[in-house]
Each structure stands twice: as structure tokens, then as C-alpha cells.
Coordinates of C-alpha atoms in Angstrom, one line a residue:
Chain A
M18 CA 72.4 75.7 121.3
I19 CA 72.7 77.7 118.0
L20 CA 75.2 80.5 119.9
R21 CA 77.1 77.4 121.5
Q22 CA 77.6 76.0 118.2
L23 CA 78.3 78.9 116.2
K24 CA 81.2 79.7 119.0
E25 CA 82.4 76.3 118.3
L26 CA 82.7 76.7 114.4
I27 CA 84.3 80.1 115.3
R28 CA 86.6 78.6 117.8
K29 CA 87.7 75.6 115.5
E30 CA 88.4 78.1 112.5
L31 CA 90.6 80.3 114.5
L32 CA 92.7 77.4 116.4
I33 CA 93.2 75.6 112.4
L34 CA 94.3 79.3 111.1
L35 CA 96.8 80.0 114.3
R36 CA 98.4 76.4 114.0
D37 CA 99.1 77.1 110.2
R38 CA 102.6 78.5 109.9
Q39 CA 102.1 79.8 106.6
T40 CA 99.2 81.6 107.2
I41 CA 100.0 83.8 110.1
P42 CA 103.5 85.2 108.1
L43 CA 101.3 85.7 105.0
L44 CA 98.5 88.3 106.4
F45 CA 100.6 89.7 108.9
L46 CA 104.4 89.9 108.2
M47 CA 104.1 90.0 104.2
P48 CA 102.2 93.8 104.7
V49 CA 104.6 95.4 107.7
A50 CA 107.5 94.2 105.0
L51 CA 105.7 96.0 102.4
I52 CA 104.4 98.9 104.5
F53 CA 108.3 99.4 105.9
F54 CA 110.3 98.8 102.3
L55 CA 107.9 100.4 100.0
S56 CA 107.2 103.8 102.0
L57 CA 110.8 103.7 101.8
A58 CA 110.9 103.5 97.9
L59 CA 108.2 105.8 97.6
Q60 CA 109.5 108.5 99.1
G61 CA 110.9 109.8 95.7
V62 CA 107.8 109.6 94.5
Y63 CA 106.0 111.6 96.7
V64 CA 108.7 113.9 98.2
D65 CA 109.0 117.6 97.0
K66 CA 111.0 117.7 94.6
V67 CA 112.6 120.9 95.2
T68 CA 112.7 121.3 99.0
G69 CA 112.6 117.9 99.9
H70 CA 116.2 117.4 98.7
Q71 CA 120.0 118.8 98.6
I72 CA 121.2 119.4 95.5
S73 CA 125.2 118.7 95.8
L74 CA 127.4 121.3 94.5
V75 CA 131.0 121.8 93.8
L76 CA 131.3 125.3 94.2
E77 CA 134.2 127.2 92.9
N78 CA 135.1 130.5 92.8
A79 CA 138.4 132.2 90.7
S80 CA 137.6 135.6 91.6
R81 CA 138.8 137.7 95.0
A82 CA 136.6 140.1 94.7
P83 CA 134.0 141.5 96.6
K84 CA 131.0 140.4 94.6
A85 CA 132.4 137.0 93.8
L86 CA 132.7 136.3 97.6
Q87 CA 129.3 137.5 98.8
L88 CA 127.9 135.3 96.0
E89 CA 130.1 132.4 97.0
K90 CA 128.6 132.9 100.6
R91 CA 124.8 132.7 99.7
I92 CA 125.3 130.2 97.5
G93 CA 127.1 128.4 100.2
A94 CA 124.5 129.2 103.0
N95 CA 121.4 128.6 100.8
K96 CA 119.4 125.6 102.3
L97 CA 119.1 123.7 98.8
I98 CA 122.7 123.1 98.4
R99 CA 124.8 121.0 99.7
L100 CA 128.2 121.9 99.2
I101 CA 130.8 119.2 98.5
A102 CA 134.8 119.4 97.8
R103 CA 135.8 118.5 94.2
P104 CA 137.7 115.1 94.5
K105 CA 141.0 115.1 93.3
G106 CA 141.7 114.4 90.0
Y107 CA 138.0 114.9 88.8
D108 CA 137.0 117.2 86.1
N109 CA 133.8 117.6 85.8
D110 CA 132.7 114.4 83.5
K111 CA 134.1 112.1 85.7
L112 CA 132.5 114.0 88.7
F113 CA 129.0 113.4 87.0
E114 CA 129.9 110.1 86.0
Y115 CA 130.5 109.0 89.2
S116 CA 127.6 110.6 91.3
K117 CA 130.0 112.6 93.4
A118 CA 127.8 116.0 92.4
H119 CA 124.7 117.1 90.7
A120 CA 126.2 120.2 89.6
A121 CA 129.4 122.4 89.6
V122 CA 129.0 126.2 89.6
L123 CA 132.1 128.3 88.6
I124 CA 132.6 132.2 89.7
P125 CA 135.0 133.4 86.9
D126 CA 137.5 136.1 87.6
G127 CA 135.6 138.7 85.7
F128 CA 131.9 138.4 87.5
D129 CA 132.4 141.4 89.6
D130 CA 133.1 143.6 86.7
G131 CA 130.3 142.1 84.6
T132 CA 132.4 140.9 81.9
K133 CA 132.3 136.9 83.0
P134 CA 129.2 135.2 83.5
V135 CA 128.5 132.4 86.2
E136 CA 128.9 128.9 84.4
I137 CA 126.6 125.9 86.0
H138 CA 127.6 122.4 84.8
F139 CA 124.6 120.1 85.6
D140 CA 124.9 116.0 85.8
P141 CA 123.3 115.6 82.2
V142 CA 120.8 112.9 83.8
L143 CA 119.7 115.0 86.6
D144 CA 116.1 115.8 86.8
A145 CA 115.0 118.4 84.7
G146 CA 113.1 120.2 87.7
Y147 CA 115.8 120.2 89.6
K148 CA 118.0 122.0 86.9
M149 CA 115.4 124.4 86.9
A150 CA 115.4 125.2 90.4
L151 CA 119.5 125.4 90.4
R152 CA 119.6 127.7 87.7
S153 CA 116.8 130.2 88.9
L154 CA 118.5 130.0 92.7
I155 CA 121.9 131.0 90.8
A156 CA 120.0 133.7 88.9
S157 CA 118.2 135.1 91.8
L158 CA 121.6 135.3 94.2
A159 CA 123.7 136.7 91.4
A160 CA 120.9 139.2 90.8
E161 CA 120.3 140.1 94.6
V162 CA 124.7 140.1 94.6
V163 CA 124.8 142.5 91.5
L164 CA 122.0 144.8 92.8
G165 CA 122.6 144.9 96.2
V166 CA 119.4 143.6 97.5
D167 CA 119.1 141.4 100.6
D168 CA 116.1 139.4 99.4
I169 CA 115.2 139.7 95.5
D170 CA 111.4 138.2 97.0
V171 CA 110.7 140.8 98.7
L172 CA 111.7 143.2 96.2
V173 CA 109.3 141.3 93.5
A174 CA 106.8 140.2 96.3
N175 CA 104.5 143.3 94.7
F176 CA 104.5 141.4 91.0
V177 CA 104.1 137.9 92.2
V178 CA 102.4 136.2 95.0
E179 CA 102.3 132.5 95.7
K180 CA 98.9 130.8 96.4
T181 CA 99.4 127.0 96.9
K182 CA 96.3 125.3 97.8
K183 CA 96.5 122.4 100.7
N184 CA 98.0 119.6 99.3
T185 CA 95.0 116.8 99.4
Q186 CA 96.6 114.7 96.3
F187 CA 99.8 113.2 97.2
P188 CA 99.9 111.4 100.6
S189 CA 102.7 110.8 102.3
P190 CA 104.8 107.5 101.9
L191 CA 103.4 106.1 104.7
Q192 CA 99.9 107.6 103.9
H193 CA 99.8 105.4 100.9
S194 CA 101.4 102.5 102.3
V195 CA 99.7 101.6 105.5
P196 CA 96.3 101.7 104.2
G197 CA 97.6 100.2 100.3
W198 CA 99.5 97.3 101.9
S199 CA 96.7 96.7 104.5
I200 CA 94.5 96.4 102.0
F201 CA 96.4 93.9 100.1
A202 CA 96.8 91.6 102.8
M203 CA 92.8 91.6 103.9
F204 CA 92.8 90.8 100.2
F205 CA 95.1 87.9 100.7
I206 CA 93.0 86.3 103.1
A207 CA 91.3 84.9 100.5
I208 CA 93.9 82.2 100.0
P209 CA 93.2 80.9 103.7
M210 CA 89.6 81.1 103.8
S211 CA 89.3 78.9 100.0
I212 CA 92.0 76.9 100.9
G213 CA 90.5 76.1 104.3
F214 CA 87.3 75.5 102.7
L215 CA 88.3 73.4 100.1
R216 CA 90.4 70.8 102.0
E217 CA 87.3 70.8 104.3
K218 CA 85.2 69.6 101.3
N219 CA 87.9 67.8 100.3
I220 CA 88.4 65.7 103.2
G221 CA 84.7 65.8 104.4
T222 CA 84.7 67.5 107.3
L223 CA 82.2 69.9 105.8
Q224 CA 80.0 67.1 104.7
R225 CA 80.3 65.3 107.6
L226 CA 79.5 68.7 109.6
F227 CA 75.9 68.5 107.7
T228 CA 75.1 65.2 109.1
Y229 CA 74.6 67.4 112.3
P230 CA 71.3 69.4 113.0
V231 CA 73.4 72.2 112.2
S232 CA 72.0 75.0 109.6
A233 CA 74.3 75.5 106.7
N234 CA 73.9 79.1 107.2
L235 CA 75.4 78.8 110.8
V236 CA 78.3 76.9 109.0
A237 CA 78.6 80.0 106.3
L238 CA 78.3 82.3 109.3
G239 CA 81.0 80.5 111.6
K240 CA 83.3 80.5 108.4
L241 CA 83.2 84.1 107.9
I242 CA 83.4 85.6 111.4
P243 CA 86.8 84.7 112.2
Y244 CA 88.5 86.2 108.6
Y245 CA 86.5 89.1 109.0
L246 CA 87.4 90.0 112.5
I247 CA 91.2 88.7 111.0
N248 CA 90.6 91.3 108.4
L249 CA 90.1 94.1 111.3
I250 CA 93.1 92.8 113.4
Q251 CA 95.0 92.7 110.2
F252 CA 94.2 97.0 109.8
V253 CA 94.5 97.6 113.7
L254 CA 98.0 96.7 114.0
M255 CA 99.1 98.0 110.3
L256 CA 98.1 101.1 111.5
A257 CA 99.6 100.9 114.7
V258 CA 103.0 99.8 113.0
G259 CA 102.4 102.5 110.8
F260 CA 101.5 105.4 113.1
Y261 CA 104.0 104.5 115.6
V262 CA 107.1 101.8 114.8
I263 CA 108.1 102.8 111.1
P264 CA 108.4 107.0 112.0
Q265 CA 110.6 106.0 115.0
L266 CA 112.5 103.4 112.3
T267 CA 112.7 105.8 109.3
G268 CA 111.7 109.3 110.0
L269 CA 108.7 109.4 108.4
T270 CA 105.7 111.3 109.2
F271 CA 102.1 109.5 109.3
N272 CA 99.1 111.8 109.7
L273 CA 96.0 110.3 110.6
G274 CA 93.8 113.4 109.1
E275 CA 90.9 115.2 111.1
H276 CA 88.2 113.2 111.2
P277 CA 90.3 109.3 112.2
W278 CA 86.6 107.8 113.6
Q279 CA 85.9 107.5 109.7
L280 CA 88.3 104.6 110.1
M281 CA 86.1 102.6 111.7
P282 CA 83.6 102.5 109.2
V283 CA 85.9 102.2 105.8
T284 CA 87.8 99.2 107.8
I285 CA 84.5 97.4 108.6
V286 CA 83.3 97.8 105.0
T287 CA 86.5 96.8 103.4
A288 CA 86.8 93.8 105.8
A289 CA 83.7 92.8 104.3
A290 CA 84.5 93.3 100.7
S291 CA 87.9 91.5 101.1
T292 CA 85.9 88.5 102.9
G293 CA 83.3 88.3 99.9
F294 CA 86.3 88.1 97.9
G295 CA 87.7 85.5 99.6
V296 CA 83.9 83.6 99.7
L297 CA 83.8 84.0 96.0
V298 CA 87.1 82.6 95.1
A299 CA 86.5 79.7 97.5
A300 CA 83.3 79.1 95.6
M301 CA 84.8 79.0 92.4
A302 CA 87.9 77.1 92.9
R303 CA 87.8 73.4 92.7
T304 CA 90.9 72.6 94.4
P305 CA 93.2 74.4 96.6
E306 CA 95.9 74.8 94.2
Q307 CA 93.4 76.5 92.0
S308 CA 92.5 78.6 95.0
S309 CA 95.6 80.0 96.1
T310 CA 96.3 80.9 92.1
L311 CA 93.2 82.7 91.4
A312 CA 93.3 84.4 95.2
A313 CA 96.7 85.7 94.7
T314 CA 96.1 86.6 91.2
G315 CA 93.0 88.5 91.8
A316 CA 94.9 90.3 94.5
V317 CA 97.8 91.1 93.0
L318 CA 95.7 92.6 89.4
M319 CA 93.6 94.5 92.2
G320 CA 96.5 95.9 93.4
V321 CA 97.6 96.9 90.1
F322 CA 94.8 98.6 88.8
G323 CA 93.8 100.0 92.2
G324 CA 96.8 102.0 93.0
I325 CA 98.2 100.0 95.3
M326 CA 101.4 98.9 93.5
V327 CA 101.9 102.2 91.7
P328 CA 100.4 105.4 93.6
H329 CA 96.9 106.2 91.7
V330 CA 98.3 110.0 91.6
V331 CA 101.4 108.8 89.1
M332 CA 99.1 107.3 86.7
P333 CA 98.0 108.3 83.4
Q334 CA 94.8 109.3 82.8
F335 CA 93.4 105.9 81.3
M336 CA 95.0 103.6 84.2
K337 CA 93.3 106.3 86.3
T338 CA 90.1 105.5 85.0
L339 CA 90.7 102.0 84.8
A340 CA 91.5 101.5 88.4
M341 CA 88.0 102.1 89.0
I342 CA 87.3 98.4 88.3
S343 CA 89.1 97.5 91.3
P344 CA 87.5 97.3 94.7
M345 CA 91.0 97.9 96.2
Y346 CA 91.1 101.6 94.7
W347 CA 87.7 102.3 96.3
A348 CA 88.9 101.1 99.4
H349 CA 92.1 103.1 99.1
Q350 CA 90.9 105.9 98.4
A351 CA 88.2 105.9 101.4
Y352 CA 91.0 105.6 103.4
L353 CA 93.0 108.8 101.5
D354 CA 89.6 111.2 101.8
V355 CA 90.1 110.4 105.5
F356 CA 93.8 110.7 106.2
L357 CA 94.6 113.7 103.7
R358 CA 91.3 115.2 102.1
E359 CA 89.6 115.6 105.7
A360 CA 86.6 114.7 104.0
S361 CA 83.0 114.7 104.8
F362 CA 81.4 111.5 105.9
S363 CA 79.2 111.6 102.9
Y364 CA 82.3 112.0 100.5
V365 CA 83.8 109.0 102.0
L366 CA 80.3 106.9 102.2
S367 CA 79.6 106.8 98.6
K368 CA 83.0 105.0 97.9
L369 CA 81.8 102.7 100.9
V370 CA 78.4 101.9 99.5
I371 CA 80.4 100.7 95.9
L372 CA 82.3 98.7 98.0
T373 CA 79.4 97.1 100.3
I374 CA 77.9 96.3 96.7
F375 CA 81.1 94.3 95.9
A376 CA 80.8 92.0 99.1
L377 CA 77.0 91.7 98.3
I378 CA 77.6 90.6 94.8
C379 CA 80.5 88.4 95.9
F380 CA 78.4 87.1 98.6
Y381 CA 75.4 86.2 96.2
V382 CA 77.2 84.7 93.5
A383 CA 79.6 82.6 96.1
G384 CA 76.1 81.1 97.4
R385 CA 74.2 80.5 94.3
R386 CA 77.6 78.6 93.2
I387 CA 77.9 76.7 96.6
K388 CA 74.5 75.8 96.5
W389 CA 74.9 74.4 93.1
M390 CA 77.8 72.4 94.0
Chain B
M8 CA 60.5 49.4 115.2
K9 CA 62.6 49.7 112.1
A10 CA 65.9 51.1 112.7
L11 CA 66.5 52.2 109.2
D12 CA 63.3 52.5 106.2
I13 CA 64.4 53.4 103.0
S14 CA 61.7 53.3 100.6
A15 CA 61.4 53.5 96.9
I16 CA 64.2 56.2 96.8
T17 CA 65.4 57.7 93.2
F18 CA 67.9 60.4 93.0
S19 CA 69.9 61.6 90.1
Y20 CA 73.1 64.1 90.5
D21 CA 72.4 67.2 88.6
L22 CA 73.7 66.6 84.6
A23 CA 73.9 63.2 85.1
T24 CA 72.4 60.8 82.6
E25 CA 71.9 57.5 84.8
C26 CA 70.0 57.6 88.2
A27 CA 72.4 57.1 90.9
L28 CA 69.7 55.6 93.1
Q29 CA 66.8 54.2 91.2
N30 CA 63.7 52.9 93.4
F31 CA 65.6 52.1 95.9
S32 CA 64.2 50.5 99.1
M33 CA 65.9 48.0 102.1
S34 CA 65.1 48.3 106.0
V35 CA 67.2 47.2 108.2
A36 CA 66.0 45.7 112.0
G37 CA 66.7 47.7 115.1
G38 CA 69.6 45.9 117.2
E39 CA 71.2 44.0 114.0
I40 CA 74.8 44.8 112.3
H41 CA 73.4 45.1 108.1
A42 CA 76.2 45.0 105.5
L43 CA 75.3 46.7 102.4
L44 CA 77.7 45.3 99.5
G45 CA 78.0 46.8 96.4
P46 CA 80.7 47.0 93.6
N47 CA 82.2 50.4 92.9
G48 CA 79.9 53.0 91.3
A49 CA 77.0 50.9 92.8
G50 CA 75.7 53.9 94.7
K51 CA 76.6 53.3 98.6
T52 CA 78.2 56.4 98.7
T53 CA 75.5 58.3 97.4
L54 CA 73.0 55.7 99.8
M55 CA 74.8 57.2 102.6
R56 CA 74.5 60.6 101.8
V57 CA 70.8 60.6 101.5
I58 CA 70.4 58.8 104.6
T59 CA 72.6 61.2 106.3
G60 CA 70.5 64.4 105.1
Q61 CA 73.4 65.3 103.1
L62 CA 71.8 65.1 99.5
R63 CA 68.2 66.3 99.4
G64 CA 66.1 66.5 96.3
Y65 CA 65.1 62.6 95.7
A66 CA 61.9 60.6 95.5
G67 CA 61.3 58.5 98.2
S68 CA 61.0 58.5 101.9
V69 CA 63.9 57.5 104.7
F70 CA 63.1 56.9 108.0
I71 CA 65.3 56.9 111.2
Y72 CA 63.6 55.2 113.8
G73 CA 60.8 56.7 112.7
D74 CA 61.6 60.2 112.1
N75 CA 62.3 61.5 108.8
A76 CA 66.2 61.4 107.9
S77 CA 66.1 65.1 106.4
Q78 CA 65.2 66.5 109.7
S79 CA 67.0 67.3 112.9
A80 CA 65.2 64.6 115.0
G81 CA 66.2 61.8 112.0
L82 CA 69.9 63.5 112.1
K83 CA 70.3 62.9 116.0
N84 CA 69.7 59.1 115.8
I85 CA 72.6 58.6 113.4
G86 CA 76.4 58.0 113.7
Y87 CA 78.1 58.3 110.6
A88 CA 81.8 57.8 109.9
P89 CA 82.5 58.1 106.5
Q90 CA 85.1 56.7 103.8
P91 CA 87.5 59.3 104.0
V92 CA 88.6 60.0 107.6
S93 CA 87.0 63.2 108.2
V94 CA 88.2 64.7 111.0
F95 CA 90.4 68.1 111.3
T96 CA 93.9 67.5 111.0
A97 CA 95.1 70.5 112.9
L98 CA 93.6 69.7 115.6
T99 CA 93.6 67.3 118.9
A100 CA 91.7 64.5 118.8
Y101 CA 90.0 66.0 122.2
E102 CA 89.2 69.4 120.2
N103 CA 87.7 67.4 117.4
L104 CA 85.5 65.2 120.0
R105 CA 84.6 68.6 121.3
F106 CA 83.9 70.4 118.2
F107 CA 81.0 67.6 116.7
G108 CA 79.9 67.0 120.3
V109 CA 79.2 70.6 120.5
M110 CA 77.5 70.1 116.8
A111 CA 75.7 67.4 117.9
G112 CA 73.8 69.5 120.7
L113 CA 75.6 67.4 123.6
T114 CA 76.0 69.5 127.1
P115 CA 79.2 70.2 128.3
E116 CA 79.1 67.6 131.4
K117 CA 77.7 65.1 128.5
L118 CA 80.4 66.2 126.4
Q119 CA 83.2 66.0 129.0
E120 CA 82.0 61.9 129.7
R121 CA 81.5 61.5 126.3
S122 CA 84.9 61.8 125.1
V123 CA 86.6 60.3 127.9
A124 CA 84.3 57.1 126.9
V125 CA 84.8 57.1 123.5
L126 CA 88.4 57.7 123.7
E127 CA 88.8 54.4 125.8
E128 CA 86.5 52.7 123.4
T129 CA 88.5 53.5 120.5
G130 CA 91.9 53.0 122.3
L131 CA 92.9 56.7 121.8
V132 CA 93.2 57.9 125.6
Q133 CA 96.6 58.5 125.7
Y134 CA 97.0 60.2 122.3
A135 CA 93.8 62.5 123.0
H136 CA 95.8 65.7 123.4
K137 CA 98.3 65.0 120.8
N138 CA 98.0 67.0 117.1
V139 CA 95.8 64.5 114.5
S140 CA 98.4 65.4 112.0
T141 CA 100.9 62.6 113.9
Y142 CA 98.2 59.8 114.2
S143 CA 98.7 56.8 112.4
G144 CA 96.2 55.3 109.7
G145 CA 94.6 53.1 112.2
M146 CA 94.4 55.7 115.1
L147 CA 92.7 58.0 112.5
R148 CA 90.4 55.2 111.6
R149 CA 89.5 55.0 115.3
L150 CA 89.2 58.5 115.9
N151 CA 86.5 58.5 112.6
L152 CA 84.6 56.2 114.6
A153 CA 85.1 57.6 118.0
V154 CA 83.4 61.2 116.8
A155 CA 80.4 58.6 114.9
L156 CA 80.0 57.3 118.5
L157 CA 80.2 60.5 120.3
H158 CA 76.5 61.5 120.5
E159 CA 75.3 57.8 121.4
P160 CA 73.6 57.4 118.0
K161 CA 71.0 54.3 117.9
L162 CA 71.9 53.7 114.3
L163 CA 75.7 53.5 113.1
L164 CA 76.7 54.1 109.4
L165 CA 80.1 53.2 108.8
D166 CA 81.5 53.6 105.3
E167 CA 84.3 51.5 104.6
P168 CA 85.7 51.7 108.1
T169 CA 88.7 49.6 108.0
V170 CA 90.1 50.5 104.4
G171 CA 93.6 51.0 105.0
V172 CA 94.6 50.1 108.8
D173 CA 96.7 47.4 110.1
P174 CA 95.6 43.8 111.2
Q175 CA 95.6 44.9 114.7
S176 CA 93.7 48.3 114.2
R177 CA 91.0 46.0 112.2
H178 CA 90.9 44.1 115.0
H179 CA 90.5 46.2 117.6
I180 CA 87.3 47.9 115.6
Y181 CA 85.7 44.5 114.8
E182 CA 86.3 43.9 118.9
T183 CA 84.4 47.2 119.6
L184 CA 81.7 47.3 117.0
T185 CA 80.7 43.5 118.5
A186 CA 80.4 45.3 121.9
L187 CA 78.6 48.6 120.8
N188 CA 76.1 46.0 118.7
A189 CA 75.6 44.0 122.1
T190 CA 74.3 47.0 123.7
G191 CA 72.0 47.3 121.3
M192 CA 72.9 49.9 118.7
T193 CA 72.1 49.0 115.5
I194 CA 74.9 49.0 112.5
L195 CA 75.0 49.2 109.0
L196 CA 78.3 48.6 107.5
C197 CA 78.8 49.1 104.1
T198 CA 82.1 47.3 103.4
H199 CA 84.2 45.4 100.1
I200 CA 85.5 42.9 102.6
M201 CA 83.8 40.4 102.4
D202 CA 85.1 38.2 105.4
E203 CA 84.0 41.5 107.6
A204 CA 80.8 41.4 106.2
Q205 CA 80.4 37.7 106.9
R206 CA 82.4 37.8 110.3
L207 CA 80.3 40.8 111.8
C208 CA 76.7 41.1 110.3
S209 CA 73.6 38.9 110.1
R210 CA 72.1 40.1 107.2
V211 CA 73.1 41.5 104.1
T212 CA 71.8 44.1 101.3
M213 CA 73.7 43.9 98.0
M214 CA 73.1 46.8 95.3
D215 CA 73.9 47.9 91.9
R216 CA 73.3 50.1 89.5
G217 CA 71.5 52.2 92.3
A218 CA 69.1 49.2 92.7
V219 CA 68.8 46.4 95.3
V220 CA 70.0 43.0 93.7
F221 CA 69.7 41.0 97.0
T222 CA 68.6 40.8 100.6
G223 CA 69.0 38.0 103.0
G224 CA 70.4 36.6 105.9
M225 CA 73.9 36.1 106.6
A226 CA 73.4 32.8 108.0
A227 CA 72.1 31.2 105.0
I228 CA 74.8 32.0 102.9
D229 CA 78.0 30.0 102.4
N230 CA 80.1 32.2 100.3
L231 CA 79.4 35.7 100.3
E232 CA 81.9 36.5 98.0
K233 CA 80.6 33.9 95.1
L234 CA 77.3 34.7 95.8
F235 CA 78.2 38.7 95.3
L236 CA 79.9 37.6 91.8
E237 CA 76.8 36.0 91.0
K238 CA 74.7 38.8 91.7
T239 CA 76.8 41.7 90.5
G240 CA 79.1 40.1 87.7
H241 CA 82.6 39.3 87.0
H242 CA 83.4 42.4 85.0
L243 CA 85.6 45.4 85.9
R244 CA 84.0 48.5 87.3
D245 CA 86.2 51.1 86.5
E246 CA 83.3 53.9 86.4

């Protein structure tokens, strides 16, 4: 009988949820839209600054001498450079003012005999990194031409060696957005959950339920399980959208990491934390209006602190430390451990323990509060 | 056997300075329709919540057909239609009945049989699969009653069952209650409508400030409203 009652409690909750025309868009369409648009918007933050973008360049050669022609050819062939023709009537000021080019390079007559240097004119607002990269590139290419070598990097290889560690800090925009906005949407479950609880309390169905031989724990379980399941479905759908759909539409890539199975325990614990937050809001609020404000504000603040809205890696140190107060931070970092850092499970586990403690505190406080009510 | 036996109940809400129920005792004989009257704030709803097991931590005892009201055996004998229409508006009438039927422990076959029966009794058969949010006030009241009747309780507790309904629905509810009582069902009717109490009930208990102020047979009362005002006073009750 208890199992049948639990099944019916879950069925009722799901029917009510599925018939709510506002809840489903909130829980499923909002994160898809956020993942799609914010992944595109974050490209500028995450993309490798120098190799990820081309610098649009107006290249003018005033000399017909062999070295000048060779330099012109080498600059034009470099993959960092996208050559554009100077629009008619545009001097350098107008060129940059109307964002037609990032820089202009003039190879003067006299370059071959060393009497005049190559001139580089930058857009004044161009990022310092791009300026430095272009300046180094032009200097290297000019040196190659003047010294008569094919590749200056080979020449300096004995003196300078680049050893870059594998990137474990900067996620791709999709690696950031998919878990980030999925977690955000999972915590938004607090809105329909708390509103549903308070609505039932206000119209008396909850009280009526307690006039039947059914235990309070079973009623609570019947309310929690559907939302918990929805949380799990939310993440699976968001992951599918992020992995299969958005790369097709945007060209962004999404790597699941070396141990994708770890997504299961991370999602199971994250869903428990978000459901716990929902129960806490339901217990603390007195009216549906209060609960939606509390849930939305709480989720947004946790998202701001937790590195969902602004990526944790670009935060100043103070904010990075403050981020640790947000459960969303721990959930997001656990996902990034899986996607990005190829972390061992014991490394991920420490974050899951923190999320579990958060969930247990929420359930405990809410239980006490509901009992008192 | 007494259908309802309430003995010396005292209860106060947390942080309240006054008792909501003060040494309250009353009994309802099996097979009667008993009116429970009282001005606003008299403690009627608190009493209903004590009887239906929603409130615990009171002094005294409540027995329903010999079973303690705080245990499931006692609760199984009760059908309760609260004053606010307490059904799920996002579900259909049939889905509401299914939900509350399962909570009451009805078997699937019994649930099917009883759902059809109570929908017929309350005149909602043709609307059974319509979303409850489309129902009129009268239909909602009848569904509220149908849910209470679903598991064939021996004791039916009704809290203001005709508030806000049109005369047609009210008449239908009266006929339904009379018919149910004729089958042996005991009914405790909590109401503010004196005509309703006088028309349906054979006995009356009046309460005020958490205590009984009058109890007796309805047949001996000429003017129920006059008696009510005598027992509970003429001043307004806004608290």
C-alpha cells in the first residue's frame, strides 16, 4: 500500500508540473537558450587570444625591391593575418574609427637598403596582446628577410624552447556553459517546488492529505522524488544539447573529458543539493510570491558568486575565494574536473562531499521549520 | 456506539496566549446529523483539525467509532470536506478521486466503483474528465464533498459545505446529505447558516471561545438564530 501511495503521490506531482505552462519553459528552454547564446558570447573570453582570431591588416608596399616584395609575401601568407584592401578615401584614422582594420603596415621605399623601417599603425583601442603579437610577428618576418633565413624559429630553437602545460584552467565556452547553466536551471527547480508546496498548503490539499492514513515522510518523499528526477533529466538534456546540437550550429567544440562516467555521481549529488535548496525555500517562504523571489534571487546570487555568470577563472582573487560560499561553485568545479582536468574520482569526491553537506543542512533546516509550522 | 466521542480537549497553538479549545467535550451518536455552530474564532476549524488528526499535542481524547483519532484506524472512518475547496485544480475530477482514493487505501477495483458512485451522487459524471480549474463554485463544492465520500466513511465531517454556491448546488448538496444519512452515515455539519442547520440536523452543539455553550436536540428549538445570539452574544467577532 505504501508503494502504491508513493507512486500516486509522484504521479500527481508530475501531472501538475507537466500541465504548468510556465514551469517547463523555465526549467528546460531557459537553460538551452542560455547555453546557446552565452557560449557564443563567451568565445571572446575563452578563445586563445592570438591564435584564435585573425588580425585584419591593411598592408601597403611602397617599394618594388626584392626584400620588400618578399616581406609583403610573407606577411600576407601568415595565418594570423587577414589582409584587407584600404577602402577608398580612408586614411588610418578613419580606418580605425570605422573598425575596418586592426592595424596598417607600410613597407617603405628604402626598406631594402635599411634606410627606412617598416611602419606599423595600430587601432588605438586594440588589445595590448594583439599589438604585441603583431609587432613580434612583423619584427620576426623582417629579420628573416633581412638575414636571408627561412624560419627564424629554427634559428633560435637552441636558445628558446616553449614548454606549455596542458590547459586545465580554461574551459571551452561550451564546457563552461553546459554545466554552468544546467546547474543554474537545476537550482531554479526551487521556484515551482516551493510554489507548489505553498499552493497546496494554502488551498488545504496538504492538510487534507494528512487526514488520510499516510505518513508525513511519505508525503515529503512524494514531493521530492519528481523534482529530483526532473533535475536529472534537465542535466541529461542539457548535456545532449551541448554535446550534439550546439556544436553543429555554432562550430564550438565540447569535450567530455577522460572519465565521463564521473558525470553520474556529480549529477546525482548536484541534483540532491538543488532539491535541498528547493525544500529550504519552500519551508522558509510564507507566500508563493515570497518563495519565487527567494528562489530566483538565491539562484542568481549563487550563480554570480559561483562562477556561472562570470567565469571563475577570470575573477579577481577576492571573488575567487568568495565563490566558495556558493554550492553552484562546487558543482561547477566538479563538472570542470571531469571535462577539463581529467581528475581522479577522489579529487572530485571532495567537492561532492561539500555538496552533500549543503543538501543535508537544507533538508534538516527545512524539516525543523516544517515541523514547527 | 458513539460515532464521535470528544472528551476534555484542551489545545493551544504555539505562541498563542489563549487556548483554542478549552476542556472541550461533545459526542455525536451514530446515524445522526449533528450541527456544530459557533461565531468566527470560536474554535470550530481547530476542532475539525483535531478530529481529523491534523493537530497533535492536545490534552484529552478523541474517539471515532471506538478508535483513537490520532491513529490510522480512526482516520479510516472519517470523511472530511474542509471549508476551502481542497482539491487539485490542475487535475481532473477523476484524477483527484484516484489520488485521494489511493491515499485512503482503496483497491483499484473499489476505487473505480466508488469513483463512479460519488460522481453520480454529486452530479459530476459528465465533467469527470474535465480539468477542475474549469469548474464553477458549486461544482467545486460538490467535488470537495465527493472526495470526502469516496472511501465510504462512517462519519462525515463537513466544514461550511455550501459557502458560496448557488441555490441549485446548495439544494443538491442538501439532498445528497439527507440521502447519505438515510443509509446510516453520521454527519457532523459545521455551518453559519441557521436554516441549513435547522433543516438538516437533529442535534446541535454551540461553541464559543473554545468551549461548549449549548448542546441539545433541534426539535426543541423554535428560533435557532435567536438562541445562538443568546448563547454567544451580539457583539461582532472580527478576531
